[in-house]
Amino acid sequence: MNHWQYEYLWGSPSLTWLMAAGVIAVLTASFAVIWRQLWPITAGTVVMALVRLAGFMLIMLLLLQPSVIRVETSEIAPHTAILLDTSGSMGVVDKDHDKTRLQLAKSALDASKLIQVLGEKSKLSVFEFSSGLSKIKTESIGRIEKATGTSTSLGLPISQVRDTFKGDELAGVVIFSDGRDNTGIDPLTAAKQLKAPIFTVGFGRKKEKEEKVKEQDLAIVAVAHDKRLVVGHKTDVTVSVSSKGFAARSVPVELVLDGQVLATSVVALSPDRPERQVTMTLKAQAPGQFVYVVRVPPDPAEGNKANNEKPVPVFVTDPVARVLYVEARPRWEFKFVSRVLSAYKNVEHTSVVRMGPDRSIIQGSKPAAAARIAPMPPAQLQQLKAVIIGDVPKSFFTPRQIATIAALVEQGSAVMLLGGQDSFGPDGFAGTPLAPMMPAQLLGRASYTERRFGVELTAEGKAHPAFQNVEHDWSKAPDLISLVGVGELKPGATVLMRTSDNQQQPVVIVHRYGRGKVVMVLTDCTWRWKLGMAEGGTNVDLQTIFWRQLISWMMPEQEAEKEKQSVQLIADKLQYELNEQVKLTISALDAEGSPAPRAKVICHIYAPDGKVIEQAASYGKMAGGGEGQAEGFTAAFTTYTSGKYKVVATATADGIDLGRDELSFVVGDTSVEMNETDPNRELLEKIAKASRGQYCKGNYYEPANAGQIARDIVIKTKKNTWQKTEEVWNEWWVFIAIVALACTEWITRRLMQLE
């Protein structure tokens, strides 16, 4: 819809119209002056008259400055939401039925055509939920085959819907559920706060008392164990097992990791003593964060098999530093680097020279351990603190071995890549998972050159922990005779040593990657420092010093105290309940190994539903306070959904990265969902009433019952009207018209031979 309005150029209508009258008078006078020239009437005189008239109209347009106002109206539809319960209890097949509650809910949703009807009338969003809300596409509902949620919270998804549509018009929410609610916030409070009607559709059938009496169930009731262990140490795992509805029997109990049974025991249960404890021994085999499982094999007569197992989260540390050094052939570097490794008392090293497909030379401080590590199975690689890769092609490793080594660096280990024609050549590690973590770009082509050059520590190298205590003069070291080239340095990389000639090419480059360290040594002839000491005029064994300093810096627990983990993250537990507060403690040390109270510490919390929460830590006294209480960084957050959480803490000070640490923990009991599976239709009805909605009793035989909801939800569209003013006179065509009229008059005058 359009209408016109006028803008007056001179500020007042009278002045504008006066000017318009003046223009008319001038045009009239001009016609009177040229009238005799235009007589008699011809085609040319008509053109002249029309040109003058058109010019008059354009001048009036510019004086009056008219504009048109466009009024546009649109209708805005409100939002609606459908919530589908996918918790474990929705997987129950009730008596006299051959479909699960989830399957029946999907059938009711499909038969009611709610998605189609609400989608046409409103902006429809579909979610699935158990302990938290997850948005799904309507076409993916059919692909939801199993109800796998380990707990049910009706209140949390309702509150999340409120937050999702905050500020928008929400016409109604439809919930398909059995009404089980075993964790999270109060659903009735959440329903009242939603400020939108909730329409609930209930599924499931309550068991009769006789059925419950006859129920048979074996369950893991509780597990007690040490949460933190040292590799090789043992701990007792005490398991409480219960029996219901079975006669006296011996029940086997298993301790499992990744499907492998590590320990077994047996507990005798009877109707007179339905619950007893059994103790098994857990021996930590490797460092890392593990989730063991204790379980009792399910009996075919059991209706609830979800409570037959419980997770056992354990964090395993390893005080022993294990190092692997590999080469493809014997060379001087291998001899001398192996000697340096052998000199460490607290290092278990394994050196492997692969002479051929079936022939290898294996050396190590512990022959039995070296024999296990030499084939490089991933389980053994994961125990390493450092890997030194000599002049070998990428084919020396399998893709899985390379991926495992790369993951080690992320987790806190170190990798050193030594210069050579294979390791830095066309068949080197460019394009592998190791390439992104190198401190400089790998060229992926031949870059090995032979020339003589001296070396020197850079200013950064002299201050770096690897060489800051070394006072020897590297200018007296014998010249090296080989060097490999690399591409650009990565951000955060540090050149510790370079050539002392005009080219100043890097010889040693280091940086931190993830929680680990990476070193590139771009030469393969440091042996000259050992064999050619006389040539340099020094008796100092610079070659041994060089390798010992670099390897010591690589190791997390060696001579350099300043290189101990600078950021440490600790949680008060390894397992929490839903909506329980998690208290985190973080310690941060600067480059000198001193506390860094002014550091910026950020915790990133990776939740089971895929969300990432950023939490800043604050510095102060630890929990408990009091005189002499230790100080550090603390942070806290509240769990909101069940599953495994991961927390990563990073610390920076004055733009310098101090390091990072991470941990994982479990929220919720995976067996709580199936402890009671009877539907709670009364709760669904209360939720509907609390929100001024309605409760619809789902009928197994007439699932279209839910279709009534589409008629009960009041969907009102809002009209949104706005105006847009467009100036008619201030357009490009006005200028073109003026020029065209002037040209037309000039041409006409020329043709009529007028002045």
Coordinates of N, CA, C and O in Angstrom, one line a residue, residues 577-695:
E577 N 27.1 -36.3 40.5 CA 25.6 -36.4 40.2 C 25.2 -35.3 39.3 O 25.9 -34.2 39.3
L578 N 24.1 -35.4 38.6 CA 23.5 -34.4 37.8 C 23.2 -33.2 38.7 O 22.7 -33.3 39.8
N579 N 23.5 -32.0 38.2 CA 23.3 -30.7 38.9 C 24.2 -30.5 40.1 O 23.9 -29.7 41.0
E580 N 25.2 -31.3 40.2 CA 26.2 -31.2 41.3 C 27.3 -30.2 40.9 O 27.7 -30.2 39.7
Q581 N 27.8 -29.4 41.8 CA 28.8 -28.5 41.5 C 30.2 -29.2 41.4 O 30.5 -29.9 42.3
V582 N 30.9 -28.9 40.3 CA 32.3 -29.4 40.2 C 33.2 -28.3 40.5 O 33.2 -27.2 40.0
K583 N 34.1 -28.6 41.5 CA 35.1 -27.6 42.0 C 36.5 -28.0 41.4 O 37.0 -29.1 41.6
L584 N 37.0 -27.0 40.6 CA 38.3 -27.2 40.0 C 39.4 -26.4 40.7 O 39.2 -25.2 41.0
T585 N 40.6 -27.0 40.8 CA 41.7 -26.3 41.3 C 42.8 -26.3 40.3 O 43.2 -27.4 39.8
I586 N 43.4 -25.2 40.0 CA 44.5 -25.1 38.9 C 45.7 -24.4 39.5 O 45.6 -23.3 40.1
S587 N 46.8 -25.0 39.3 CA 48.1 -24.4 39.7 C 48.8 -24.0 38.4 O 48.8 -24.8 37.5
A588 N 49.4 -22.8 38.4 CA 50.1 -22.3 37.2 C 51.5 -21.7 37.7 O 51.6 -20.9 38.6
L589 N 52.5 -22.2 37.0 CA 53.9 -21.8 37.3 C 54.5 -21.0 36.1 O 54.2 -21.4 34.9
D590 N 55.3 -20.0 36.4 CA 55.9 -19.3 35.3 C 57.2 -20.0 34.8 O 57.5 -21.2 35.2
A591 N 57.9 -19.4 33.9 CA 59.1 -20.0 33.3 C 60.2 -20.3 34.4 O 61.0 -21.2 34.2
E592 N 60.2 -19.6 35.5 CA 61.1 -19.9 36.5 C 60.7 -20.9 37.5 O 61.4 -21.2 38.5
G593 N 59.5 -21.4 37.3 CA 59.0 -22.5 38.2 C 58.3 -21.9 39.5 O 58.0 -22.6 40.4
S594 N 58.0 -20.6 39.5 CA 57.4 -19.9 40.6 C 55.9 -19.7 40.3 O 55.5 -19.7 39.1
P595 N 55.1 -19.7 41.3 CA 53.6 -19.4 41.1 C 53.4 -18.1 40.3 O 54.1 -17.2 40.5
A596 N 52.4 -18.2 39.5 CA 52.1 -17.1 38.6 C 50.7 -16.6 38.9 O 49.7 -16.9 38.2
P597 N 50.5 -15.7 40.0 CA 49.2 -15.3 40.4 C 48.5 -14.4 39.4 O 47.3 -14.2 39.5
R598 N 49.3 -13.7 38.6 CA 48.7 -12.8 37.6 C 48.4 -13.5 36.3 O 48.0 -12.8 35.3
A599 N 48.5 -14.8 36.2 CA 48.3 -15.5 34.9 C 46.8 -15.5 34.6 O 45.9 -15.3 35.5
K600 N 46.5 -15.6 33.4 CA 45.1 -15.7 32.9 C 44.8 -17.2 32.7 O 45.4 -17.8 31.8
V601 N 43.9 -17.8 33.5 CA 43.6 -19.2 33.5 C 42.2 -19.4 33.0 O 41.3 -18.9 33.6
I602 N 42.0 -20.1 31.9 CA 40.7 -20.4 31.3 C 40.5 -21.9 31.3 O 41.3 -22.7 30.9
C603 N 39.3 -22.3 31.7 CA 38.9 -23.7 31.6 C 37.8 -23.8 30.6 O 36.8 -23.1 30.6
H604 N 38.0 -24.8 29.6 CA 37.0 -25.1 28.6 C 36.4 -26.4 29.0 O 37.1 -27.4 29.1
I605 N 35.1 -26.5 29.2 CA 34.4 -27.7 29.7 C 33.7 -28.2 28.5 O 32.8 -27.6 27.9
Y606 N 34.0 -29.4 28.1 CA 33.4 -30.1 26.9 C 32.3 -31.1 27.5 O 32.7 -32.1 28.1
A607 N 31.1 -30.7 27.3 CA 30.0 -31.5 27.9 C 29.6 -32.6 27.0 O 29.9 -32.7 25.8
P608 N 28.9 -33.6 27.6 CA 28.5 -34.8 26.7 C 27.6 -34.4 25.6 O 27.5 -35.2 24.6
D609 N 26.8 -33.3 25.6 CA 25.9 -33.0 24.6 C 26.6 -32.2 23.5 O 25.9 -31.7 22.6
G610 N 27.9 -32.0 23.6 CA 28.6 -31.3 22.5 C 28.9 -29.8 22.8 O 29.7 -29.2 22.1
K611 N 28.3 -29.3 23.8 CA 28.5 -27.9 24.2 C 29.9 -27.7 24.8 O 30.4 -28.5 25.5
V612 N 30.4 -26.5 24.5 CA 31.7 -26.1 25.1 C 31.5 -24.9 26.0 O 31.0 -23.8 25.5
I613 N 31.8 -25.0 27.3 CA 31.6 -23.9 28.2 C 32.9 -23.3 28.6 O 33.8 -24.1 29.0
E614 N 33.1 -22.0 28.5 CA 34.3 -21.4 28.9 C 34.1 -20.8 30.3 O 33.2 -20.0 30.5
Q615 N 35.1 -21.1 31.2 CA 35.0 -20.6 32.5 C 36.3 -20.1 33.0 O 37.4 -20.7 32.9
A616 N 36.4 -18.8 33.4 CA 37.6 -18.2 33.8 C 37.9 -18.5 35.3 O 36.9 -18.5 36.1
A617 N 39.1 -18.9 35.6 CA 39.4 -19.2 37.0 C 39.9 -17.9 37.7 O 40.5 -17.1 37.1
S618 N 39.7 -17.9 39.0 CA 40.1 -16.7 39.8 C 41.2 -17.2 40.8 O 41.2 -18.3 41.2
Y619 N 42.0 -16.2 41.1 CA 43.2 -16.5 42.0 C 42.8 -16.1 43.4 O 42.2 -15.1 43.7
G620 N 43.1 -17.0 44.4 CA 42.9 -16.7 45.8 C 43.2 -17.9 46.6 O 43.8 -18.8 46.2
K621 N 42.7 -17.8 47.9 CA 42.9 -18.9 48.8 C 42.0 -20.1 48.4 O 40.9 -19.9 47.9
M622 N 42.6 -21.3 48.6 CA 41.9 -22.5 48.2 C 40.7 -22.7 49.1 O 40.6 -22.0 50.2
A623 N 39.8 -23.6 48.8 CA 38.6 -23.9 49.6 C 39.0 -24.2 51.0 O 39.9 -25.0 51.2
G624 N 38.3 -23.6 51.9 CA 38.6 -23.9 53.4 C 39.2 -22.7 54.0 O 38.9 -22.4 55.2
G625 N 39.9 -21.8 53.3 CA 40.5 -20.6 53.8 C 41.3 -20.8 55.0 O 41.9 -21.8 55.2
G626 N 41.4 -19.8 55.9 CA 42.1 -20.0 57.1 C 43.5 -19.5 57.0 O 44.0 -19.2 55.9
E627 N 44.2 -19.3 58.1 CA 45.5 -18.8 58.2 C 46.5 -19.8 57.5 O 46.5 -21.0 57.8
G628 N 47.4 -19.3 56.7 CA 48.4 -20.1 56.0 C 47.8 -21.0 55.0 O 48.5 -21.9 54.5
Q629 N 46.6 -20.8 54.6 CA 46.0 -21.7 53.5 C 46.6 -21.4 52.2 O 47.0 -20.3 51.8
A630 N 46.9 -22.5 51.4 CA 47.5 -22.3 50.1 C 46.7 -21.5 49.2 O 45.4 -21.6 49.3
E631 N 47.3 -20.8 48.2 CA 46.6 -20.1 47.2 C 46.8 -20.7 45.9 O 47.7 -21.4 45.6
G632 N 45.8 -20.4 45.0 CA 45.9 -21.0 43.7 C 44.6 -20.5 42.9 O 43.9 -19.7 43.4
F633 N 44.5 -21.0 41.7 CA 43.3 -20.7 40.9 C 42.2 -21.7 41.1 O 42.4 -22.9 41.3
T634 N 41.0 -21.2 41.2 CA 39.8 -22.1 41.4 C 38.7 -21.7 40.4 O 38.6 -20.5 39.9
A635 N 37.9 -22.6 40.0 CA 36.8 -22.4 39.1 C 35.7 -23.5 39.5 O 36.1 -24.5 40.1
A636 N 34.5 -23.2 39.2 CA 33.4 -24.1 39.5 C 32.3 -24.0 38.4 O 32.1 -23.0 37.8
F637 N 31.6 -25.1 38.2 CA 30.5 -25.1 37.3 C 29.6 -26.2 37.8 O 30.0 -27.1 38.5
T638 N 28.3 -26.2 37.3 CA 27.3 -27.2 37.7 C 27.0 -28.1 36.5 O 26.7 -27.6 35.4
T639 N 27.1 -29.4 36.7 CA 26.7 -30.3 35.7 C 25.2 -30.2 35.3 O 24.4 -30.0 36.2
Y640 N 24.9 -30.4 34.1 CA 23.5 -30.3 33.7 C 23.0 -31.4 32.8 O 21.8 -31.5 32.5
T641 N 23.9 -32.4 32.5 CA 23.5 -33.6 31.7 C 24.4 -34.7 32.1 O 25.5 -34.5 32.5
S642 N 23.9 -35.9 31.9 CA 24.7 -37.1 32.3 C 25.7 -37.5 31.2 O 25.5 -37.1 30.0
G643 N 26.8 -38.2 31.6 CA 27.8 -38.6 30.7 C 29.2 -38.2 31.1 O 29.4 -37.8 32.2
K644 N 30.1 -38.3 30.1 CA 31.5 -38.0 30.3 C 31.8 -36.5 30.0 O 31.5 -36.1 28.9
Y645 N 32.4 -35.8 30.9 CA 32.8 -34.5 30.7 C 34.3 -34.4 30.6 O 35.0 -35.2 31.2
K646 N 34.8 -33.5 29.8 CA 36.3 -33.2 29.7 C 36.5 -31.8 30.0 O 35.8 -30.9 29.4
V647 N 37.5 -31.5 30.8 CA 37.9 -30.1 31.1 C 39.4 -29.9 30.7 O 40.2 -30.7 31.1
V648 N 39.6 -28.8 30.0 CA 40.9 -28.4 29.6 C 41.2 -27.0 30.1 O 40.5 -26.1 29.9
A649 N 42.3 -26.9 30.9 CA 42.7 -25.7 31.5 C 44.0 -25.2 30.8 O 44.9 -25.9 30.6
T650 N 44.0 -23.9 30.4 CA 45.1 -23.3 29.8 C 45.5 -22.0 30.6 O 44.6 -21.3 31.1
A651 N 46.8 -21.7 30.6 CA 47.2 -20.5 31.4 C 48.2 -19.7 30.5 O 49.1 -20.3 29.8
T652 N 48.0 -18.4 30.5 CA 48.9 -17.5 29.8 C 49.3 -16.4 30.8 O 48.5 -16.0 31.7
A653 N 50.5 -15.8 30.6 CA 50.9 -14.6 31.4 C 51.7 -13.7 30.5 O 52.7 -14.2 29.9
D654 N 51.3 -12.5 30.3 CA 52.0 -11.5 29.5 C 52.2 -12.0 28.1 O 53.2 -11.8 27.4
G655 N 51.1 -12.7 27.6 CA 51.2 -13.2 26.2 C 51.9 -14.5 26.0 O 52.0 -15.0 24.9
I656 N 52.5 -15.0 27.1 CA 53.3 -16.3 27.0 C 52.4 -17.4 27.5 O 51.8 -17.4 28.5
D657 N 52.5 -18.5 26.7 CA 51.7 -19.7 27.0 C 52.4 -20.5 28.1 O 53.6 -20.9 27.9
L658 N 51.8 -20.6 29.2 CA 52.5 -21.4 30.3 C 52.2 -22.9 30.3 O 52.9 -23.6 30.9
G659 N 51.2 -23.3 29.5 CA 50.9 -24.7 29.4 C 49.4 -25.0 29.6 O 48.6 -24.1 29.7
R660 N 49.1 -26.3 29.7 CA 47.7 -26.7 29.8 C 47.6 -28.1 30.5 O 48.6 -28.8 30.5
D661 N 46.5 -28.4 31.0 CA 46.3 -29.7 31.6 C 44.8 -30.0 31.4 O 44.0 -29.2 31.1
E662 N 44.5 -31.3 31.5 CA 43.1 -31.7 31.2 C 42.7 -32.9 32.1 O 43.6 -33.6 32.6
L663 N 41.5 -33.1 32.3 CA 41.0 -34.3 33.0 C 39.6 -34.6 32.5 O 38.9 -33.8 31.9
S664 N 39.1 -35.8 32.9 CA 37.8 -36.3 32.5 C 37.1 -36.8 33.8 O 37.7 -37.3 34.7
F665 N 35.8 -36.8 33.8 CA 35.0 -37.4 34.9 C 33.6 -37.8 34.4 O 33.2 -37.4 33.3
V666 N 32.9 -38.6 35.2 CA 31.6 -39.1 34.8 C 30.6 -38.5 35.6 O 30.7 -38.2 36.8
V667 N 29.4 -38.1 35.0 CA 28.3 -37.5 35.7 C 27.1 -38.5 35.6 O 26.8 -39.0 34.5
G668 N 26.5 -38.8 36.7 CA 25.3 -39.7 36.8 C 25.6 -41.1 36.9 O 26.8 -41.6 36.7
D669 N 24.6 -41.9 37.2 CA 24.7 -43.3 37.4 C 24.0 -43.9 36.2 O 22.8 -43.7 35.9
T670 N 24.7 -44.7 35.4 CA 24.2 -45.3 34.2 C 23.1 -46.3 34.5 O 22.4 -46.7 33.5
S671 N 22.9 -46.7 35.7 CA 21.9 -47.7 36.0 C 20.6 -47.1 36.6 O 19.6 -47.8 36.7
V672 N 20.6 -45.8 37.0 CA 19.5 -45.2 37.7 C 18.2 -45.2 36.8 O 17.1 -45.3 37.3
E673 N 18.4 -45.1 35.5 CA 17.3 -44.9 34.6 C 16.4 -46.2 34.7 O 15.1 -46.0 34.6
M674 N 16.9 -47.3 34.8 CA 16.2 -48.6 34.7 C 15.8 -49.1 36.1 O 15.2 -50.2 36.2
N675 N 16.1 -48.4 37.2 CA 15.8 -49.0 38.5 C 14.3 -49.0 38.7 O 13.7 -49.8 39.4
E676 N 13.6 -48.0 38.1 CA 12.1 -47.9 38.1 C 11.6 -47.5 36.7 O 12.0 -46.4 36.3
T677 N 10.8 -48.3 36.1 CA 10.4 -48.0 34.7 C 8.9 -47.8 34.6 O 8.5 -47.5 33.5
D678 N 8.2 -47.9 35.7 CA 6.7 -47.6 35.6 C 6.5 -46.2 35.1 O 7.1 -45.3 35.5
P679 N 5.5 -46.0 34.2 CA 5.2 -44.7 33.7 C 4.6 -43.8 34.8 O 4.0 -44.3 35.7
N680 N 4.8 -42.5 34.7 CA 4.3 -41.6 35.7 C 3.3 -40.6 35.0 O 3.7 -39.5 34.7
R681 N 2.2 -41.1 34.7 CA 1.2 -40.3 34.0 C 0.7 -39.1 34.8 O 0.3 -38.1 34.3
E682 N 0.7 -39.4 36.1 CA 0.2 -38.3 37.0 C 1.1 -37.1 36.9 O 0.7 -35.9 36.9
L683 N 2.5 -37.3 36.8 CA 3.4 -36.2 36.7 C 3.2 -35.5 35.4 O 3.2 -34.2 35.3
L684 N 2.9 -36.2 34.3 CA 2.7 -35.6 33.0 C 1.4 -34.7 33.1 O 1.4 -33.6 32.5
E685 N 0.4 -35.1 33.8 CA -0.8 -34.4 33.9 C -0.6 -33.1 34.7 O -1.1 -32.0 34.4
K686 N 0.2 -33.2 35.8 CA 0.6 -32.1 36.6 C 1.4 -31.0 35.8 O 1.2 -29.8 36.0
I687 N 2.3 -31.5 35.0 CA 3.1 -30.6 34.2 C 2.2 -29.8 33.2 O 2.3 -28.6 33.1
A688 N 1.2 -30.5 32.6 CA 0.3 -29.8 31.7 C -0.5 -28.8 32.4 O -0.7 -27.7 31.9
K689 N -1.0 -29.2 33.6 CA -1.9 -28.2 34.3 C -1.1 -27.0 34.8 O -1.6 -25.9 34.9
A690 N 0.2 -27.3 35.3 CA 1.0 -26.2 35.8 C 1.3 -25.2 34.7 O 1.5 -24.0 35.0
S691 N 1.3 -25.6 33.4 CA 1.6 -24.7 32.3 C 0.3 -24.2 31.6 O 0.4 -23.6 30.6
R692 N -0.9 -24.7 32.1 CA -2.2 -24.4 31.5 C -2.3 -25.0 30.2 O -2.9 -24.5 29.2
G693 N -1.7 -26.2 30.1 CA -1.8 -27.0 28.8 C -2.8 -28.1 29.1 O -3.7 -28.0 29.9
Q694 N -2.6 -29.2 28.3 CA -3.5 -30.3 28.5 C -2.7 -31.6 28.4 O -1.6 -31.7 27.9
Y695 N -3.3 -32.6 29.1 CA -2.7 -34.0 29.1 C -3.5 -34.9 28.2 O -4.7 -35.0 28.4

